[in-house]
Structures are given as structure tokens and as C-alpha cells.
């Protein structure tokens, strides 16, 4: 129901925009049958609610089901759910999926991060990253321990891209052709903050 409410709002505010839903692991657990995560009765209930609440709102949306290589690009901006929470895994994602001088936006850790350029030792690498955190209702995430929840937050990225779309196999750009602003709401502080690049 929460996702349906969010989609309805997006549809009303941006009726003519291209809209993409990149599934993460939670969507996969809910909408793709996993017998270890959900019994058949619950699965049937979820499927019925999906058909009733969500499906009518998805007209015109591009839905990318969860998978390690499910990404979406707008020029030098890359969007993916993210695959792991370790620094090494996140750095590998940049090498694998971020265009040169581009920005890779993720959300798997639920921990928002400002637009940041990757450091390799004392040098800056030609990759940038940002994390939009989670849009979930924090009060209902009872299965998460408090130490993790304290790092959670919501982020909204506003970006402008002047570069063309990425061609298959062509990810090299000589310079950034985008600008972005991340607006972050921290769970710990309860405040909003802006970061720009």
C-alpha cells in the first residue's frame, strides 16, 4: 500500500516523465516467489494486493526486476540497487557499472551518502557515487536492530545531465557532463541537509 501511495504521487506530479522502478532485494522477496521467505498463503495474498493496488499504477513505467546486472542509465548517471554493504563491494560496483566521470546512485545500504568522488589512496578516481538511502517507514522496520537504524535516512537526488545516452560498450567520457544535488533526511538527527556537486 505504501508503494502504491508513492507511485500514485509520482504519477500525479510527473505524468509525462519516463519512470523506472529498479527492484531491490525487498521487492524481490515480496513479488518474486521465494519459499524460504514466504509461505504459499501469504504469497497468494501479496499477489492479490499487487494486482489490485500496484498493477493499475504501473502503466507507462519501466520495471526492472532484481538482478545483479539490472541498471538504468541516463547519460553519465547510473542507477542500481547495489549488491553489498562492504566498502570493497561498493567500490567494485563503481568499477563495473559507473561510466568514467559519471555518478552511480544506489540505495542497498539504506544509508544516504552525499555525492562523492572515489578516492584511491591519495588520488581521485574518475568515478562518483551517491546513496539515496531508504524510502521505507522506519517505524515499521522492526526486524532491523537499532545500531543499523541509526545510520538510515532518506535521500532525494536532483540531477541535470547534458551528455547523450550511454552506447553499448562505450562508457568513456573525458569529463563530467552532469551536476547533482543530494537532499538528505537523517533518521538520527531528524534534519535535512543539502550537498551539491
Coordinates of C-alpha atoms in Angstrom, one line a residue:
X1 CA 0.0 0.0 0.0
X2 CA 2.9 2.3 0.8
X3 CA 4.5 1.7 -2.6
X4 CA 1.1 2.3 -4.3
X5 CA 0.7 5.6 -2.5
X6 CA 4.2 6.7 -3.6
X7 CA 3.6 5.6 -7.2
X8 CA 0.3 7.5 -7.3
X9 CA 2.0 10.6 -6.1
X10 CA 4.8 10.3 -8.7
X11 CA 2.3 9.7 -11.4
X12 CA 0.4 12.8 -10.4
X13 CA 3.5 15.0 -10.1
X14 CA 5.2 13.7 -13.3
X15 CA 2.6 12.3 -15.6
X16 CA 4.7 12.6 -18.8
X17 CA 8.1 11.7 -17.3
X18 CA 9.8 8.4 -18.0
X19 CA 9.5 6.4 -14.8
X20 CA 11.7 3.4 -13.9
X21 CA 11.3 1.1 -10.9
X22 CA 14.5 -0.7 -10.1
X23 CA 13.7 -3.6 -7.8
X24 CA 15.8 -4.3 -4.8
X25 CA 16.1 -7.4 -2.6
X26 CA 13.0 -6.5 -0.6
X27 CA 10.9 -6.2 -3.7
X28 CA 12.3 -9.5 -5.0
X29 CA 11.4 -11.2 -1.7
X30 CA 7.8 -9.9 -1.9
X31 CA 7.0 -10.0 -5.6
X32 CA 9.1 -13.0 -6.7
X33 CA 8.1 -16.2 -5.0
X34 CA 10.8 -17.4 -2.6
X35 CA 9.5 -20.4 -0.5
X36 CA 12.1 -19.6 2.2
X37 CA 10.8 -16.1 2.6
X38 CA 7.1 -16.5 2.2
X39 CA 4.5 -19.3 2.6
X40 CA 2.0 -20.0 -0.2
X41 CA -0.9 -18.4 1.6
X42 CA 1.0 -15.2 2.2
X43 CA 2.3 -15.2 -1.4
X44 CA -1.3 -15.5 -2.7
X45 CA -2.4 -12.5 -0.6
X46 CA 0.6 -10.4 -1.7
X47 CA -0.1 -11.3 -5.4
X48 CA -3.7 -10.3 -5.0
X49 CA -2.7 -7.0 -3.4
X50 CA -0.2 -6.4 -6.2
X51 CA -2.8 -6.9 -8.9
X52 CA -5.3 -4.7 -7.0
X53 CA -3.1 -1.8 -5.8
X54 CA 0.1 -1.6 -7.9
X55 CA -0.6 -3.0 -11.3
X56 CA -3.1 -0.3 -12.4
X57 CA -0.5 2.4 -11.5
X58 CA 2.4 0.8 -13.5
X59 CA 1.1 1.8 -16.9
X60 CA 4.0 3.6 -18.6
X61 CA 6.6 2.5 -16.0
X62 CA 9.7 0.5 -16.9
X63 CA 10.1 -2.2 -14.3
X64 CA 13.5 -3.8 -13.9
X65 CA 13.2 -6.9 -11.7
X66 CA 16.0 -7.5 -9.2
X67 CA 19.3 -8.8 -10.5
X68 CA 23.0 -8.1 -10.1
X69 CA 23.2 -6.5 -13.6
X70 CA 19.9 -4.6 -13.5
X71 CA 21.0 -1.0 -14.0
X72 CA 19.5 2.1 -15.6
X73 CA 21.5 4.9 -17.3
X74 CA 20.7 8.5 -18.2
X75 CA 23.9 9.6 -19.9
X76 CA 26.7 9.5 -17.2
X77 CA 24.2 8.8 -14.4
X78 CA 23.9 5.2 -13.5
X79 CA 21.3 3.8 -11.1
X80 CA 21.3 0.4 -9.5
X81 CA 20.1 -1.1 -6.2
X82 CA 23.5 -2.1 -5.1
X83 CA 24.9 -5.5 -4.3
X84 CA 26.6 -5.4 -0.9
X85 CA 27.3 -3.1 2.1
X86 CA 31.1 -3.5 2.3
X87 CA 33.3 -0.8 1.1
X88 CA 35.1 -3.2 -1.2
X89 CA 31.9 -4.3 -2.9
X90 CA 30.6 -0.8 -3.3
X91 CA 34.0 0.2 -4.9
X92 CA 33.8 -2.8 -7.2
X93 CA 30.3 -1.7 -8.3
X94 CA 31.8 1.7 -9.4
X95 CA 34.5 0.0 -11.5
X96 CA 31.9 -2.4 -13.0
X97 CA 29.0 -0.1 -13.6
X98 CA 29.9 3.6 -13.4
X99 CA 30.8 5.5 -16.6
X100 CA 34.1 7.4 -16.5
X101 CA 33.5 10.7 -14.8
X102 CA 29.9 9.5 -14.1
X103 CA 27.8 9.2 -11.0
X104 CA 26.5 5.8 -9.7
X105 CA 23.4 6.1 -7.5
X106 CA 22.5 3.2 -5.2
X107 CA 20.4 2.5 -2.1
X108 CA 21.0 -1.0 -0.8
X109 CA 22.6 0.0 2.5
X110 CA 19.6 2.3 3.4
X111 CA 22.3 4.8 4.5
X112 CA 22.2 8.0 2.5
X113 CA 25.6 9.4 1.2
X114 CA 26.3 12.7 -0.4
X115 CA 27.6 12.9 -4.0
X116 CA 31.3 11.9 -3.5
X117 CA 34.2 11.3 -5.8
X118 CA 36.0 8.0 -5.2
X119 CA 39.5 8.2 -3.6
X120 CA 42.2 5.7 -4.5
X121 CA 44.8 6.3 -1.9
X122 CA 45.7 10.0 -2.2
X123 CA 44.4 10.3 -5.7
X124 CA 40.9 10.9 -7.0
X125 CA 39.4 8.3 -9.4
X126 CA 37.1 9.3 -12.3
X127 CA 34.0 7.9 -10.5
X128 CA 31.4 9.5 -8.3
X129 CA 28.8 7.8 -6.1
X130 CA 25.7 8.7 -4.0
X131 CA 23.2 6.7 -2.0
X132 CA 19.6 7.7 -1.7
X133 CA 19.0 5.6 1.4
X134 CA 15.6 4.1 2.1
X135 CA 12.0 5.3 1.5
X136 CA 10.7 2.7 3.9
X137 CA 8.7 3.6 7.0
X138 CA 11.4 3.4 9.7
X139 CA 8.9 2.9 12.5
X140 CA 7.7 -0.4 10.9
X141 CA 11.2 -2.0 10.3
X142 CA 11.1 -4.0 13.5
X143 CA 13.4 -6.7 12.1
X144 CA 16.3 -4.3 12.0
X145 CA 18.5 -3.7 15.0
X146 CA 18.9 -0.2 16.4
X147 CA 22.6 0.1 15.5
X148 CA 21.7 -0.1 11.8
X149 CA 18.6 2.1 12.0
X150 CA 20.6 4.9 13.5
X151 CA 22.5 5.2 10.2
X152 CA 19.4 5.1 8.0
X153 CA 17.9 8.1 6.2
X154 CA 16.1 9.2 3.1
X155 CA 17.7 10.9 0.2
X156 CA 16.4 12.6 -2.9
X157 CA 18.8 13.2 -5.8
X158 CA 18.2 16.1 -8.2
X159 CA 20.4 16.0 -11.2
X160 CA 20.9 17.5 -14.6
X161 CA 22.7 15.6 -17.4
X162 CA 23.8 17.2 -20.7
X163 CA 25.6 14.1 -22.1
X164 CA 24.0 11.7 -24.5
X165 CA 22.8 8.2 -23.5
X166 CA 25.4 5.6 -23.0
X167 CA 26.1 3.5 -26.1
X168 CA 26.5 -0.3 -25.7
X169 CA 30.1 -0.9 -24.6
X170 CA 31.0 2.8 -24.6
X171 CA 31.4 4.2 -21.1
X172 CA 34.4 6.6 -21.5
X173 CA 33.7 10.3 -21.1
X174 CA 36.5 12.9 -20.9
X175 CA 34.8 14.9 -18.2
X176 CA 31.6 15.1 -16.1
X177 CA 28.7 16.4 -18.1
X178 CA 26.3 16.5 -15.2
X179 CA 25.6 18.2 -11.9
X180 CA 23.7 16.8 -9.0
X181 CA 22.3 17.8 -5.6
X182 CA 21.5 15.3 -2.8
X183 CA 18.9 16.3 -0.3
X184 CA 19.3 14.0 2.8
X185 CA 17.0 13.5 5.8
X186 CA 18.8 11.8 8.6
X187 CA 17.0 9.4 10.9
X188 CA 19.4 10.2 13.7
X189 CA 19.2 14.0 13.6
X190 CA 15.8 14.3 12.0
X191 CA 17.2 17.2 9.9
X192 CA 17.5 17.8 6.2
X193 CA 20.8 18.8 4.6
X194 CA 21.9 19.6 1.1
X195 CA 25.1 18.6 -0.7
X196 CA 25.9 19.8 -4.1
X197 CA 28.5 19.0 -6.8

